[in-house]
Short mmCIF file of C-alpha atoms and ligand atoms in Angstrom, two decimals:
data_model
loop_
_atom_site.label_atom_id
_atom_site.label_comp_id
_atom_site.label_asym_id
_atom_site.label_seq_id
_atom_site.Cartn_x
_atom_site.Cartn_y
_atom_site.Cartn_z
CA UNK A 199 -27.26 -114.66 -146.74
CA UNK A 200 -26.14 -117.11 -148.99
CA UNK A 201 -22.43 -118.29 -149.42
CA UNK A 202 -21.48 -119.12 -153.77
CA UNK A 203 -18.97 -121.51 -153.79
CA UNK A 204 -16.86 -120.43 -157.11
CA UNK A 205 -13.72 -121.21 -158.81
CA UNK A 206 -10.98 -119.20 -158.16
CA UNK A 207 -7.84 -117.91 -160.27
CA UNK A 208 -5.96 -120.73 -158.94
CA UNK A 209 -8.96 -123.17 -160.18
CA UNK A 210 -9.47 -124.17 -156.66
CA UNK A 211 -12.45 -123.55 -154.94
CA UNK A 212 -13.22 -120.23 -152.83
CA UNK A 213 -15.92 -119.22 -150.88
CA UNK A 214 -17.31 -115.52 -152.45
CA UNK A 215 -19.34 -113.41 -149.78
CA UNK A 216 -21.77 -111.98 -152.23
CA UNK A 217 -23.10 -108.91 -151.77
CA UNK A 218 -26.54 -109.05 -149.58
CA UNK A 219 -28.72 -106.72 -147.89
CA UNK A 220 -27.43 -106.91 -144.77
CA UNK A 221 -26.40 -102.49 -144.53
CA UNK A 222 -23.40 -103.12 -143.09
CA UNK A 223 -22.12 -105.15 -145.89
CA UNK A 224 -21.91 -102.67 -148.49
CA UNK A 225 -20.20 -99.77 -146.25
CA UNK A 226 -17.30 -101.61 -146.33
CA UNK A 227 -14.79 -99.19 -147.82
CA UNK A 228 -13.04 -100.67 -151.83
CA UNK A 229 -9.63 -100.62 -149.66
CA UNK A 230 -10.82 -103.72 -147.71
CA UNK A 231 -12.33 -105.53 -150.04
CA UNK A 232 -10.79 -109.15 -151.25
CA UNK A 233 -9.74 -108.64 -154.74
CA UNK A 234 -9.21 -112.30 -154.80
CA UNK A 235 -11.50 -115.17 -154.10
CA UNK A 236 -10.08 -116.78 -150.39
CA UNK A 237 -8.41 -120.14 -151.02
CA UNK A 238 -9.45 -122.44 -148.01
CA UNK A 239 -8.00 -125.21 -147.66
CA UNK A 240 -9.71 -128.25 -148.77
CA UNK A 241 -9.50 -131.28 -146.30
CA UNK A 242 -12.09 -134.27 -146.50
CA UNK A 243 -14.09 -135.49 -143.36
CA UNK A 244 -11.89 -138.17 -143.49
CA UNK A 245 -8.67 -136.79 -143.59
CA UNK A 246 -10.13 -134.56 -140.82
CA UNK A 247 -11.23 -136.94 -138.57
CA UNK A 248 -7.94 -138.86 -139.13
CA UNK A 249 -6.24 -135.61 -138.17
CA UNK A 250 -7.91 -134.92 -134.78
CA UNK A 251 -8.54 -138.94 -133.73
CA UNK A 252 -4.00 -138.57 -133.86
CA UNK A 253 -4.00 -135.43 -132.06
CA UNK A 254 -5.99 -137.29 -129.65
CA UNK A 255 -4.15 -140.26 -128.60
CA UNK A 256 -1.21 -138.16 -128.43
CA UNK A 257 -2.63 -136.98 -125.47
CA UNK A 258 -1.54 -138.87 -122.02
CA UNK A 259 -5.52 -138.44 -120.87
CA UNK A 260 -7.70 -140.38 -117.42
CA UNK A 261 -9.31 -142.25 -121.05
CA UNK A 262 -6.19 -144.18 -121.48
CA UNK A 263 -3.68 -144.11 -119.19
CA UNK A 264 -3.85 -143.93 -115.02
CA UNK A 265 -4.32 -140.67 -113.34
CA UNK A 266 -2.53 -140.33 -109.82
CA UNK A 267 -2.51 -136.84 -109.82
CA UNK A 268 -2.48 -136.14 -106.13
CA UNK A 269 -5.13 -132.98 -104.96
CA UNK A 270 -6.35 -132.83 -108.91
CA UNK A 271 -8.47 -136.26 -108.64
CA UNK A 272 -8.26 -137.27 -112.25
CA UNK A 273 -10.25 -140.16 -111.79
CA UNK A 274 -13.09 -142.13 -113.91
CA UNK A 275 -16.03 -139.91 -115.54
CA UNK A 276 -18.61 -142.03 -116.14
CA UNK A 277 -19.63 -141.16 -120.17
CA UNK A 278 -23.66 -140.57 -118.49
CA UNK A 279 -22.67 -137.76 -117.33
CA UNK A 280 -21.71 -136.50 -120.66
CA UNK A 281 -24.14 -137.48 -122.38
CA UNK A 282 -26.62 -135.85 -119.70
CA UNK A 283 -25.09 -132.13 -121.00
CA UNK A 284 -26.16 -132.76 -124.27
CA UNK A 285 -29.89 -133.23 -123.98
CA UNK A 286 -31.45 -130.64 -126.54
CA UNK A 287 -33.41 -129.82 -123.98
CA UNK A 288 -30.36 -128.62 -121.08
CA UNK A 289 -27.39 -128.78 -123.35
CA UNK A 290 -28.69 -125.81 -126.18
CA UNK A 291 -30.38 -124.18 -123.41
CA UNK A 292 -29.45 -120.18 -124.36
CA UNK A 293 -28.29 -118.25 -120.98
CA UNK A 294 -29.82 -115.63 -123.11
CA UNK A 295 -33.14 -116.61 -122.47
CA UNK A 296 -35.24 -114.42 -120.19
CA UNK A 297 -34.38 -115.39 -116.30
CA UNK A 298 -37.43 -113.70 -115.47
CA UNK A 299 -38.22 -113.03 -111.00
CA UNK A 300 -41.30 -114.82 -111.11
CA UNK A 301 -40.15 -118.80 -112.79
CA UNK A 302 -40.09 -119.64 -117.22
CA UNK A 303 -41.86 -122.60 -118.30
CA UNK A 304 -38.58 -122.47 -120.51
CA UNK A 305 -35.91 -122.65 -118.11
CA UNK A 306 -37.62 -124.62 -115.44
CA UNK A 307 -35.62 -127.53 -115.97
CA UNK A 308 -32.59 -126.36 -114.88
CA UNK A 309 -33.30 -124.47 -112.73
CA UNK A 310 -33.90 -127.82 -110.79
CA UNK A 311 -30.98 -129.20 -111.76
CA UNK A 312 -29.31 -126.37 -109.55
CA UNK A 313 -32.26 -126.20 -106.54
CA UNK A 314 -31.43 -130.24 -106.21
CA UNK A 315 -27.87 -130.32 -106.77
CA UNK A 316 -27.32 -127.00 -104.21
CA UNK A 317 -29.13 -129.40 -101.80
CA UNK A 318 -27.78 -132.42 -102.25
CA UNK A 319 -23.98 -130.66 -101.24
CA UNK A 320 -25.95 -129.14 -98.85
CA UNK A 321 -26.64 -132.07 -97.18
CA UNK A 322 -23.83 -134.05 -98.03
CA UNK A 323 -21.25 -131.46 -96.33
CA UNK A 324 -23.54 -129.98 -93.59
CA UNK A 325 -24.29 -126.70 -94.63
CA UNK A 326 -27.75 -124.72 -95.01
CA UNK A 327 -27.68 -123.29 -98.57
CA UNK A 328 -25.19 -123.53 -101.79
CA UNK A 329 -24.46 -120.52 -104.40
CA UNK A 330 -23.81 -123.02 -107.61
CA UNK A 331 -22.60 -118.99 -109.44
CA UNK A 332 -18.71 -119.37 -108.59
CA UNK A 333 -16.73 -120.75 -112.13
CA UNK A 334 -13.46 -122.65 -110.35
CA UNK A 335 -12.50 -123.70 -106.92
CA UNK A 336 -10.63 -120.82 -106.26
CA UNK A 337 -13.42 -118.81 -107.40
CA UNK A 338 -15.09 -120.19 -104.49
CA UNK A 339 -12.65 -119.30 -101.93
CA UNK A 340 -12.92 -115.88 -103.42
CA UNK A 341 -16.66 -115.88 -103.47
CA UNK A 342 -16.04 -116.88 -99.50
CA UNK A 343 -13.46 -115.14 -98.00
CA UNK A 344 -15.81 -111.82 -100.22
CA UNK A 345 -19.02 -113.35 -97.70
CA UNK A 346 -16.72 -113.12 -94.37
CA UNK A 347 -15.34 -109.88 -94.92
CA UNK A 348 -19.72 -109.32 -95.05
CA UNK A 349 -20.18 -110.83 -92.51
CA UNK A 350 -17.65 -109.19 -90.36
CA UNK A 351 -19.22 -105.59 -91.57
CA UNK A 352 -22.34 -106.66 -90.78
CA UNK A 353 -21.28 -107.10 -87.02
CA UNK A 354 -19.55 -103.58 -87.19
CA UNK A 355 -16.42 -105.45 -87.77
CA UNK A 356 -13.47 -105.17 -90.18
CA UNK A 357 -10.96 -107.46 -89.15
CA UNK A 358 -7.73 -107.63 -91.39
CA UNK A 359 -6.48 -111.47 -91.42
CA UNK A 360 -6.65 -114.82 -92.30
CA UNK A 361 -4.88 -117.86 -90.60
CA UNK A 362 -3.43 -120.78 -93.39
CA UNK A 363 -1.46 -123.62 -92.78
CA UNK A 364 2.08 -123.50 -94.98
CA UNK A 365 0.61 -127.18 -96.75
CA UNK A 366 -2.30 -125.64 -98.35
CA UNK A 367 -2.99 -124.99 -101.76
CA UNK A 368 -1.55 -121.56 -102.89
CA UNK A 369 -5.05 -120.47 -104.21
CA UNK A 370 -6.04 -121.00 -100.36
CA UNK A 371 -3.78 -117.29 -99.42
CA UNK A 372 -4.23 -116.18 -103.26
CA UNK A 373 -8.10 -115.92 -102.52
CA UNK A 374 -7.30 -114.59 -99.37
CA UNK A 375 -5.09 -111.92 -100.39
CA UNK A 376 -7.17 -110.85 -103.46
CA UNK A 377 -10.65 -109.82 -101.04
CA UNK A 378 -8.05 -108.02 -99.24
CA UNK A 379 -6.74 -110.06 -96.24
CA UNK A 380 -3.31 -110.51 -95.01
CA UNK A 381 -2.71 -113.73 -94.92
CA UNK A 382 -0.85 -115.45 -92.06
CA UNK A 383 0.74 -119.06 -92.33
CA UNK A 384 1.16 -121.39 -89.58
CA UNK A 385 3.61 -124.24 -89.88
CA UNK A 386 2.42 -127.90 -90.24
CA UNK A 387 4.00 -130.54 -87.33
CA UNK A 388 6.08 -133.26 -86.71
CA UNK A 389 2.98 -135.48 -87.79
CA UNK A 390 1.73 -133.13 -90.88
CA UNK A 391 -0.94 -130.97 -89.59
CA UNK A 392 -1.70 -127.60 -88.82
CA UNK A 393 0.60 -127.35 -85.78
CA UNK A 394 -2.01 -125.56 -82.64
CA UNK A 395 0.52 -124.41 -79.93
CA UNK A 396 1.71 -121.73 -83.33
CA UNK A 397 -2.03 -121.39 -84.08
CA UNK A 398 -3.36 -120.40 -80.91
CA UNK A 399 -0.57 -117.74 -80.00
CA UNK A 400 -1.76 -116.00 -83.82
CA UNK A 401 -5.07 -116.71 -83.82
CA UNK A 402 -6.72 -112.91 -82.54
CA UNK A 403 -9.87 -110.48 -82.32
CA UNK A 404 -9.02 -109.69 -85.91
CA UNK A 405 -9.14 -113.08 -86.98
CA UNK A 406 -11.59 -112.90 -89.58
CA UNK A 407 -11.42 -116.48 -90.85
CA UNK A 408 -8.71 -119.91 -90.39
CA UNK A 409 -9.33 -121.43 -94.21
CA UNK A 410 -8.49 -125.34 -93.56
CA UNK A 411 -7.81 -128.54 -95.92
CA UNK A 412 -8.85 -131.62 -94.22
CA UNK A 413 -7.93 -133.56 -94.74
CA UNK A 414 -4.92 -131.30 -96.50
CA UNK A 415 -2.55 -131.53 -99.54
CA UNK A 416 -0.57 -134.19 -97.41
CA UNK A 417 -3.44 -136.76 -97.16
CA UNK A 418 -4.01 -136.29 -93.41
CA UNK A 419 -7.10 -135.79 -91.30
CA UNK A 420 -6.37 -133.18 -88.66
CA UNK A 421 -7.59 -135.36 -85.31
CA UNK A 422 -8.00 -131.63 -83.27
CA UNK A 423 -10.24 -130.42 -85.96
CA UNK A 424 -13.64 -129.73 -83.23
CA UNK A 425 -10.60 -128.15 -80.46
CA UNK A 426 -9.58 -125.68 -83.53
CA UNK A 427 -12.74 -124.79 -84.43
CA UNK A 428 -14.00 -124.51 -80.90
CA UNK A 429 -11.27 -121.89 -80.72
CA UNK A 430 -12.25 -120.04 -83.47
CA UNK A 431 -15.67 -119.46 -82.78
CA UNK A 432 -14.44 -117.79 -79.27
CA UNK A 433 -12.03 -115.49 -80.96
CA UNK A 434 -15.61 -114.52 -83.41
CA UNK A 435 -14.20 -115.70 -86.10
CA UNK A 436 -15.04 -118.24 -89.10
CA UNK A 437 -13.92 -121.57 -90.50
CA UNK A 438 -13.49 -121.81 -93.89
CA UNK A 439 -12.72 -125.94 -95.42
CA UNK A 440 -11.32 -126.63 -98.67
CA UNK A 441 -13.46 -128.94 -100.32
CA UNK A 442 -11.74 -129.12 -103.06
CA UNK A 443 -11.53 -132.57 -103.11
CA UNK A 444 -14.43 -134.68 -101.03
CA UNK A 445 -13.23 -138.17 -102.30
CA UNK A 446 -12.21 -138.97 -98.81
CA UNK A 447 -15.37 -137.87 -96.43
CA UNK A 448 -17.84 -138.20 -98.60
CA UNK A 449 -20.50 -139.79 -96.69
CA UNK A 450 -18.93 -139.81 -93.59
CA UNK A 451 -17.88 -136.66 -92.21
CA UNK A 452 -19.87 -133.42 -92.84
CA UNK A 453 -17.87 -130.74 -92.47
CA UNK A 454 -20.99 -128.49 -91.12
CA UNK A 455 -20.93 -130.96 -88.50
CA UNK A 456 -16.82 -130.20 -87.04
CA UNK A 457 -17.45 -127.11 -87.00
CA UNK A 458 -17.00 -125.56 -90.66
CA UNK A 459 -18.65 -122.19 -91.50
CA UNK A 460 -18.18 -121.82 -95.45
CA UNK A 461 -17.17 -124.96 -97.36
CA UNK A 462 -16.28 -124.66 -101.57
CA UNK A 463 -16.34 -128.24 -103.32
CA UNK A 464 -14.51 -128.24 -106.72
CA UNK A 465 -17.55 -130.60 -108.82
CA UNK A 466 -15.01 -131.04 -111.25
CA UNK A 467 -12.24 -133.47 -109.54
CA UNK A 468 -14.85 -134.93 -106.89
CA UNK A 469 -17.70 -135.41 -108.83
CA UNK A 470 -17.01 -136.22 -111.76
CA UNK A 471 -16.71 -133.90 -115.22
CA UNK A 472 -12.73 -134.35 -116.33
CA UNK A 473 -10.11 -131.16 -116.44
CA UNK A 474 -7.03 -129.12 -116.79
CA UNK A 475 -5.44 -126.77 -118.40
CA UNK A 476 -7.32 -124.55 -116.36
CA UNK A 477 -11.38 -125.63 -116.56
CA UNK A 478 -14.31 -126.70 -116.69
CA UNK A 479 -14.52 -126.61 -113.24
CA UNK A 480 -17.29 -125.13 -111.28
CA UNK A 481 -16.83 -124.67 -107.45
CA UNK A 482 -19.87 -123.98 -105.33
CA UNK A 483 -19.85 -122.35 -101.91
CA UNK A 484 -22.69 -123.76 -99.32
CA UNK A 485 -22.86 -121.68 -95.50
CA UNK A 486 -24.22 -122.31 -92.27
CA UNK A 487 -27.45 -120.57 -91.49
CA UNK A 488 -26.12 -117.10 -90.04
CA UNK A 489 -24.05 -117.11 -93.28
CA UNK A 490 -27.14 -116.99 -95.88
CA UNK A 491 -27.86 -113.70 -96.80
CA UNK A 492 -24.95 -112.56 -97.91
CA UNK A 493 -24.91 -115.56 -100.53
CA UNK A 494 -24.33 -114.19 -104.79
CA UNK A 495 -26.97 -113.82 -106.71
CA UNK A 496 -28.99 -114.78 -108.30
CA UNK A 497 -30.91 -117.78 -106.16
CA UNK A 498 -32.45 -119.75 -107.30
CA UNK A 499 -35.76 -120.77 -105.05
CA UNK A 500 -38.26 -123.27 -105.04
CA UNK A 501 -41.67 -121.96 -104.36
CA UNK A 502 -45.05 -123.30 -102.67
CA UNK A 503 -46.69 -124.35 -106.42
CA UNK A 504 -43.57 -125.88 -107.11
CA UNK A 505 -42.14 -124.02 -109.70
CA UNK A 506 -38.58 -122.96 -109.43
CA UNK A 507 -37.48 -119.04 -109.66
CA UNK A 508 -33.90 -117.40 -109.66
CA UNK A 509 -33.83 -114.29 -106.77
CA UNK A 510 -32.13 -111.50 -106.76
CA UNK A 511 -33.76 -109.33 -103.90
CA UNK A 512 -30.91 -110.01 -101.32
CA UNK A 513 -29.95 -106.95 -99.98
CA UNK A 514 -27.04 -107.86 -98.12
CA UNK A 515 -25.82 -110.20 -100.87
CA UNK A 516 -22.64 -109.69 -102.12
CA UNK A 517 -23.62 -109.48 -105.36
CA UNK A 518 -22.97 -110.77 -108.87
CA UNK A 519 -19.78 -113.44 -108.89
CA UNK A 520 -20.61 -114.64 -111.84
CA UNK A 521 -23.12 -114.70 -114.62
CA UNK A 522 -26.22 -116.56 -115.99
CA UNK A 523 -26.55 -119.89 -113.96
CA UNK A 524 -22.57 -120.45 -113.30
CA UNK A 525 -20.94 -123.42 -114.94
CA UNK A 526 -24.05 -125.29 -116.19
CA UNK A 527 -22.77 -128.07 -117.66
CA UNK A 528 -20.05 -129.11 -114.72
CA UNK A 529 -23.09 -128.89 -111.97
CA UNK A 530 -25.45 -131.21 -114.57
CA UNK A 531 -22.44 -133.07 -114.54
CA UNK A 532 -22.00 -133.23 -110.52
CA UNK A 533 -25.99 -133.82 -110.55
CA UNK A 534 -25.75 -137.15 -113.11
CA UNK A 535 -23.15 -138.17 -110.86
CA UNK A 536 -24.84 -137.93 -107.06
CA UNK A 537 -28.14 -139.80 -108.66
CA UNK A 538 -26.44 -142.37 -110.06
CA UNK A 539 -23.75 -143.51 -107.07
CA UNK A 540 -26.39 -142.86 -104.33
CA UNK A 541 -25.99 -141.98 -101.28
CA UNK A 542 -24.78 -145.11 -100.21
CA UNK A 543 -22.09 -145.54 -103.30
CA UNK A 544 -21.01 -141.58 -102.35
CA UNK A 545 -19.67 -143.72 -98.90
CA UNK A 546 -18.30 -145.85 -100.93
CA UNK A 547 -16.19 -143.71 -102.82
CA UNK A 548 -14.84 -142.31 -99.58
CA UNK A 549 -14.36 -146.18 -98.99
CA UNK A 550 -12.24 -147.13 -101.93
CA UNK A 551 -9.97 -143.84 -102.29
CA UNK A 552 -8.47 -144.47 -99.18
CA UNK A 553 -8.47 -147.55 -99.13
CA UNK A 554 -6.25 -147.69 -102.60
CA UNK A 555 -4.58 -144.71 -101.70
CA UNK A 556 -2.68 -146.76 -98.28
CA UNK A 557 -2.35 -150.03 -100.31
CA UNK A 558 0.11 -147.79 -102.79
CA UNK A 559 1.59 -145.87 -99.15
CA UNK A 560 2.58 -149.48 -97.67
CA UNK A 561 3.57 -150.63 -100.75
CA UNK A 562 6.26 -147.94 -101.62
CA UNK A 563 7.47 -147.05 -97.99
CA UNK A 564 10.57 -149.17 -98.14
CA UNK A 565 11.82 -147.85 -101.43
CA UNK A 566 10.53 -144.22 -100.59
CA UNK A 567 11.36 -142.02 -98.23
CA UNK A 568 7.66 -141.40 -96.64
CA UNK A 569 8.05 -137.89 -94.05
CA UNK A 570 4.35 -138.86 -92.54
CA UNK A 571 3.83 -142.10 -91.82
CA UNK A 572 0.67 -142.16 -90.74
CA UNK A 573 -2.64 -143.28 -91.81
CA UNK A 574 -3.59 -141.58 -95.66
CA UNK A 575 -6.58 -140.80 -96.76
CA UNK A 576 -7.63 -139.68 -100.34
CA UNK A 577 -3.69 -139.29 -101.37
CA UNK A 578 -0.52 -138.88 -99.81
CA UNK A 579 2.89 -138.29 -100.39
CA UNK A 580 5.65 -139.36 -100.66
CA UNK A 581 9.53 -138.35 -101.03
CA UNK A 582 12.38 -138.65 -103.40
CA UNK A 583 15.27 -137.27 -100.85
CA UNK A 584 16.81 -140.92 -100.92
CA UNK A 585 16.75 -141.02 -105.10
CA UNK A 586 18.05 -137.17 -104.96
CA UNK A 587 21.49 -138.18 -102.99
CA UNK A 588 22.26 -140.62 -105.67
CA UNK A 589 21.16 -138.00 -108.38
CA UNK A 590 17.29 -138.12 -109.33
CA UNK A 591 14.70 -136.20 -108.53
CA UNK A 592 11.34 -136.20 -107.86
CA UNK A 593 10.93 -134.87 -111.30
CA UNK A 594 13.09 -137.66 -113.02
CA UNK A 595 10.63 -140.20 -111.61
CA UNK A 596 7.95 -138.37 -112.90
CA UNK A 597 8.99 -138.57 -116.62
CA UNK A 598 10.14 -141.61 -116.17
CA UNK A 599 6.54 -143.29 -115.35
CA UNK A 600 5.04 -141.74 -118.41
CA UNK A 601 7.59 -144.37 -120.35
CA UNK A 602 5.20 -147.39 -118.53
CA UNK A 603 1.75 -145.29 -119.73
CA UNK A 604 0.96 -143.52 -116.24
CA UNK A 605 0.89 -140.13 -115.97
CA UNK A 606 3.02 -137.84 -113.33
CA UNK A 607 2.13 -137.83 -109.91
CA UNK A 608 2.22 -133.99 -108.68
CA UNK A 609 5.43 -133.06 -107.92
CA UNK A 610 7.20 -130.48 -105.84
CA UNK A 611 3.45 -130.20 -103.94
CA UNK A 612 2.80 -129.48 -101.24
CA UNK A 613 6.02 -126.97 -101.14
CA UNK A 614 6.72 -128.03 -96.76
CA UNK A 615 8.33 -131.69 -98.14
CA UNK A 616 11.44 -131.98 -100.45
CA UNK A 617 11.44 -133.87 -103.39
CA UNK A 618 7.64 -133.89 -103.20
CA UNK A 619 5.76 -136.72 -105.44
CA UNK A 620 1.92 -136.85 -103.97
CA UNK A 621 -0.13 -139.45 -104.97
CA UNK A 622 -3.73 -140.06 -104.81
CA UNK A 623 -5.19 -142.90 -107.09
CA UNK A 624 -7.90 -142.50 -106.77
CA UNK A 625 -11.44 -145.12 -106.26
CA UNK A 626 -11.86 -146.02 -109.26
CA UNK A 627 -8.98 -148.33 -110.63
CA UNK A 628 -8.93 -151.42 -110.27
CA UNK A 629 -6.11 -153.62 -108.06
CA UNK A 630 -4.75 -154.64 -111.15
CA UNK A 631 -3.75 -151.63 -112.45
CA UNK A 632 -2.51 -149.73 -108.90
CA UNK A 633 -0.18 -153.00 -108.98
CA UNK A 634 1.17 -152.01 -112.27
CA UNK A 635 1.70 -148.29 -111.27
CA UNK A 636 3.31 -149.95 -107.32
CA UNK A 637 5.93 -152.58 -109.48
CA UNK A 638 6.66 -149.59 -112.06
CA UNK A 639 7.38 -147.60 -108.86
CA UNK A 640 9.82 -150.06 -107.38
CA UNK A 641 11.47 -150.91 -110.61
CA UNK A 642 12.21 -147.03 -111.06
CA UNK A 643 13.68 -146.82 -107.50
CA UNK A 644 15.65 -150.20 -108.74
CA UNK A 645 17.14 -148.16 -111.48
CA UNK A 646 18.55 -145.08 -109.69
CA UNK A 647 21.53 -147.63 -108.23
CA UNK A 648 21.38 -150.10 -111.95
CA UNK A 649 20.91 -147.60 -114.82
CA UNK A 650 20.06 -143.47 -113.56
CA UNK A 651 20.12 -142.45 -116.81
CA UNK A 652 17.50 -143.74 -118.70
CA UNK A 653 15.53 -142.06 -115.79
CA UNK A 654 17.01 -138.70 -116.41
CA UNK A 655 16.87 -138.58 -120.18
CA UNK A 656 13.01 -139.89 -119.96
CA UNK A 657 10.41 -140.23 -121.53
CA UNK A 658 11.97 -142.25 -124.16
CA UNK A 659 8.74 -143.32 -126.55
CA UNK A 660 6.24 -140.44 -126.65
CA UNK A 661 5.81 -137.67 -129.52
CA UNK A 662 8.40 -135.42 -127.70
CA UNK A 663 11.10 -136.53 -125.19
CA UNK A 664 12.25 -134.31 -122.13
CA UNK A 665 11.84 -130.91 -122.45
CA UNK A 666 14.31 -127.72 -121.13
CA UNK A 667 11.27 -126.86 -118.28
CA UNK A 668 12.85 -123.45 -117.65
CA UNK A 669 12.89 -122.37 -121.38
CA UNK A 670 9.82 -123.59 -122.07
CA UNK A 671 8.44 -121.24 -119.28
CA UNK A 672 10.73 -118.69 -120.03
CA UNK A 673 10.16 -118.12 -123.86
CA UNK A 674 7.07 -120.54 -124.82
CA UNK A 675 6.30 -120.64 -128.27
CA UNK A 676 2.74 -119.92 -128.71
CA UNK A 677 2.17 -120.42 -132.21
CA UNK A 678 2.59 -124.30 -134.68
CA UNK A 679 5.99 -123.73 -136.27
CA UNK A 680 6.65 -126.17 -139.45
C1 PLP B 876 -7.74 -127.72 -107.16
C2 PLP B 876 -6.92 -127.46 -105.49
C3 PLP B 876 -8.26 -125.69 -105.22
C4 PLP B 876 -8.49 -125.11 -106.37
O1 PLP B 876 -9.16 -125.00 -107.33
P1 PLP B 876 -9.16 -124.73 -109.26
O2 PLP B 876 -10.68 -125.62 -109.48
O3 PLP B 876 -7.96 -125.35 -109.26
O4 PLP B 876 -9.58 -123.07 -108.98
C5 PLP B 876 -7.89 -125.27 -103.92
N1 PLP B 876 -8.12 -126.08 -103.10
C6 PLP B 876 -7.20 -128.01 -103.61
C7 PLP B 876 -6.71 -128.38 -102.38
C8 PLP B 876 -7.38 -128.42 -104.41
O5 PLP B 876 -6.96 -129.54 -104.69
#
């Protein structure tokens, strides 16, 4: 069908769909047919380009600003990863190209990427096999908890609860609940890690699994992790590792070596995909040998003739968790990222992410309350309780940072810290950037005494000033208004 551009009644150019030979087109009732030509706006390419470039400059993104968002890991994402997804043979691969069980020459490259990435992740985490299907961290948790249920069912057991510490990311209890489990929360102790005495009181034969983030959302590593794993296994239960943020342990510790049975990894956080606002994500799940049978379908196999194929015939599998190849673009970026930095590079990521976080923490601890004053891993949590007594809250500090060109850190999470400010500098920032951030955090701490109005009314130099966040949440305006 050819589009015909003609002058419309108003003299502007419009688009008219001519009669065409597609049978349904002739069936449109006359009353629904357009009487006049559609007046489409005409904007030159140059104006369009300027419009979108201008919009993009309103963005507070990692390409332009330091982004210390704790738990969400927003680091530099190498541009070569973005380039890889534009390769025609990979980026343009249509998901409906037949996924023949015996392999298909059109998808061999993509299958190889899936297979080798899963092998890399198995090596990194100490697992036997990975599924690349889940489309986010939370989706990986759901996949994992469904496999936990399938595992116990295969042993003729129906265990009903999953133990999760109170510092966990909110998706942990949500995923466990969606999978049908009762969630039992364990308090953290004075050191900021799961209280082992409380844990032992709760652990019993009804416990299907223990879900842990280690280092946890306070950036603290639990030194009793091995003991917790042993107790869990003695009770016939499984250990689940929330590996959304793997930066701190890459090349240093394999969760599988300290007793974890299931791991999910957020490729978009640890392995280089810019993300936010709900996507794009990928949350592959790895399991030890005794859980491999329950992995979702399809699974990529490497055959003896070195070709790859998707296999579906696994009778104990929990079934489909996502269509086609999972979030292939994000997986491909992770593949490139891992090849780019290599084994030594992965260990350096861990070292630098931990060093950077401790550097900032040490510099800020006399200005902000530090509830857990231990050496941290890739992130740490300070509290604005001192400032709150003087009338300034964590959210005000977060907003004031925007004035100086810093993205706000995560605030009010984890829930167990009052006025929490959770800072994750990541491994990719220079000392100059860290120093600048430290200087501004100290400056803001001083402003609390000297000029707090400027903090409470921040931000001052952005396109939009302080929003009424409650009103925005209750009465969202989802359409553009002139
Ligand atoms: C981000 C995160 C998740 C959830 O991952 P999504 O991809 O956002 O679903 C789970 N646990 C922790 C610790 C996280 O930081």
